[in-house]
Amino acid sequence: MRRLVRNYTDELQFSDERRRYSDLWFGCYASSVLDAQRQKITKEELCNPHGFDTYFKVLEDEVWDAGDVDQLIPCEGRPGIMLYQHSVCYFEPSNEFVMEMKHGETHHPVNLQWLWNGSLVQVGPYPHLVITRLPNWGWKLENVHVVMLFRDFRSDTSSRR
């Protein structure tokens, strides 16, 4: 597929003819196939205005309040670990990390900076977040403490699958 797309783009560069509809369609299709295989997040995606839903990992045995059980979801592929939605986080283009807390929660670090290299993100003094591509083309950032899921721009909620 890559060779076919490379040949197609080379052909367009040396052709003065206007693109036909079929060429445009193929270009869009080929771009989407290649984008689906991409495993590194772009800075634009990381700094998207919709942010990331942030979940803290909690051991199922350590849930203290029965009222919290309804707010927990299973951590996919990790039996015994539940996810508690904590906040919505934003990676600002100025390298500032911003957390929008749930109502009533006010204790969190402020003025955190982030560093990114394409496959890892470091937020303040915390463990690196490993970036993985989800089957729905979204992104998951994860370390030993948290899971961050790319928010769906259509509904402003993350898709867990």
C-alpha atoms as one frame of an Amber mdcrd trajectory, in Angstrom:
protein
   0.000   0.000   0.000   2.810   2.408   0.875   4.483   1.793  -2.516   1.180
   2.408  -4.294   0.613   5.674  -2.415   4.235   6.772  -3.037   3.838   6.109
  -6.789   0.553   7.997  -6.801   1.993  11.071  -5.070   5.062  11.062  -7.344
   2.733  10.977 -10.347   0.768  13.973  -9.046   3.925  16.023  -8.503   4.985
  15.678 -12.134   1.521  16.066 -13.681   0.041  19.426 -14.628  -3.388  17.922
 -15.193  -6.150  18.735 -12.769  -6.987  15.963 -10.360  -9.965  13.882 -11.336
 -12.550  12.828  -8.744 -11.217   9.255  -8.690  -7.700  10.536  -7.973  -8.955
  12.710  -5.136 -10.933   9.808  -3.690  -7.900   7.504  -3.861  -5.708  10.133
  -2.233  -8.169  10.540   0.641  -8.539   6.785   1.046  -4.782   6.145   0.977
  -4.160   8.936   3.491  -6.726   7.498   5.887  -5.225   3.987   5.604  -1.758
   5.310   6.353  -3.037   7.508   9.202  -4.750   4.510  10.808  -1.364   2.774
  10.987   0.398   5.766  12.551   1.577   5.036  16.104   2.922   8.453  17.125
   0.656  11.262  18.251   1.133  14.721  16.743   1.452  17.841  18.868  -1.834
  19.094  17.381  -3.606  15.950  18.600  -1.967  16.152  22.011  -2.994  19.822
  22.338  -6.540  19.293  21.077  -9.060  21.710  22.632 -11.288  18.870  23.879
  -8.614  17.435  26.173  -8.279  13.979  27.686 -10.549  12.256  30.205  -8.298
  11.292  33.106  -8.916   8.168  35.158  -6.985   7.106  38.249  -6.290   3.399
  38.633  -7.821   1.937  41.792  -7.540  -1.625  43.094 -10.987  -3.158  43.215
 -10.384  -4.274  46.831  -9.529  -0.738  47.937 -12.815   0.993  47.090 -13.774
   2.702  50.365 -17.072   4.370  49.579 -19.933   2.287  48.178 -21.149   5.429
  46.375 -17.970   5.395  44.286 -18.651   1.939  42.859 -21.083   3.357  40.275
 -18.393   5.738  39.040 -15.788   3.015  38.498 -15.238   1.182  35.241 -13.084
  -1.927  34.721  -9.581  -1.333  33.389  -9.487  -3.216  30.105  -7.075  -6.147
  30.182  -6.220  -5.668  33.872  -8.420  -7.723  36.200  -8.830  -6.300  39.691
  -8.108  -2.726  38.610 -10.880  -0.178  38.236 -10.749   3.305  36.699 -12.122
   6.341  38.527 -12.781   9.412  36.373 -10.934  12.233  38.017 -10.780  15.192
  35.664 -10.357  16.473  32.135  -6.774  17.397  31.312  -5.383  19.647  28.620
  -1.911  19.835  27.121  -1.517  23.493  26.186   0.714  24.476  23.222   2.763
  26.533  25.719   3.710  23.198  27.414   1.476  23.915  30.395  -0.573  21.005
  31.752  -4.047  22.044  32.936  -6.562  19.961  34.915 -10.280  20.727  35.015
 -11.369  19.121  38.265 -14.710  17.548  39.093 -16.944  19.685  41.295 -15.683
  19.807  44.863 -12.196  18.461  44.174  -9.589  21.154  44.563  -6.375  19.438
  45.566  -4.098  19.002  42.607  -0.731  20.345  41.543  -0.708  23.521  39.478
   1.856  25.012  37.124   2.911  21.629  35.752   4.832  21.553  32.491   4.894
  18.710  29.969   7.510  17.341  27.569   6.719  15.163  24.556   8.760  13.057
  22.139   6.064  11.391  20.003   5.685   8.143  21.928   6.055   9.358  25.544
   4.804  12.355  27.507   6.315  13.520  30.799   4.045  15.634  33.021   5.891
  17.361  35.842   7.695  14.952  38.179   5.320  12.035  37.431   6.119   8.803
  35.578   6.131   8.992  31.783   2.836   8.427  30.012   3.111   5.803  27.276
   1.082   6.738  24.203  -0.810   4.046  22.310  -3.227   4.183  19.394  -6.701
   2.776  20.009  -8.668   0.721  17.462 -11.107   3.665  17.087  -8.170   5.898
  16.003  -8.180   7.666  19.364  -5.230   7.828  21.753  -4.538   6.442  25.217
  -1.862   7.879  27.520  -1.052   5.612  30.448   1.363   5.155  33.324   1.220
   3.175  36.577  -1.208   5.678  38.155  -3.493   7.037  35.433  -5.134   6.400
  32.080  -5.923   9.378  29.853  -8.278   8.896  26.913  -8.572  11.224  23.943
 -11.947  12.990  24.103 -14.351  12.597  21.205 -14.898  16.047  19.693 -18.484
  15.160  18.720 -19.638  14.394  22.257 -16.853  15.758  24.482 -16.519  12.348
  26.103 -13.818   9.772  25.667 -14.534   6.552  23.901 -13.198   3.655  25.897
 -12.859   1.311  22.934
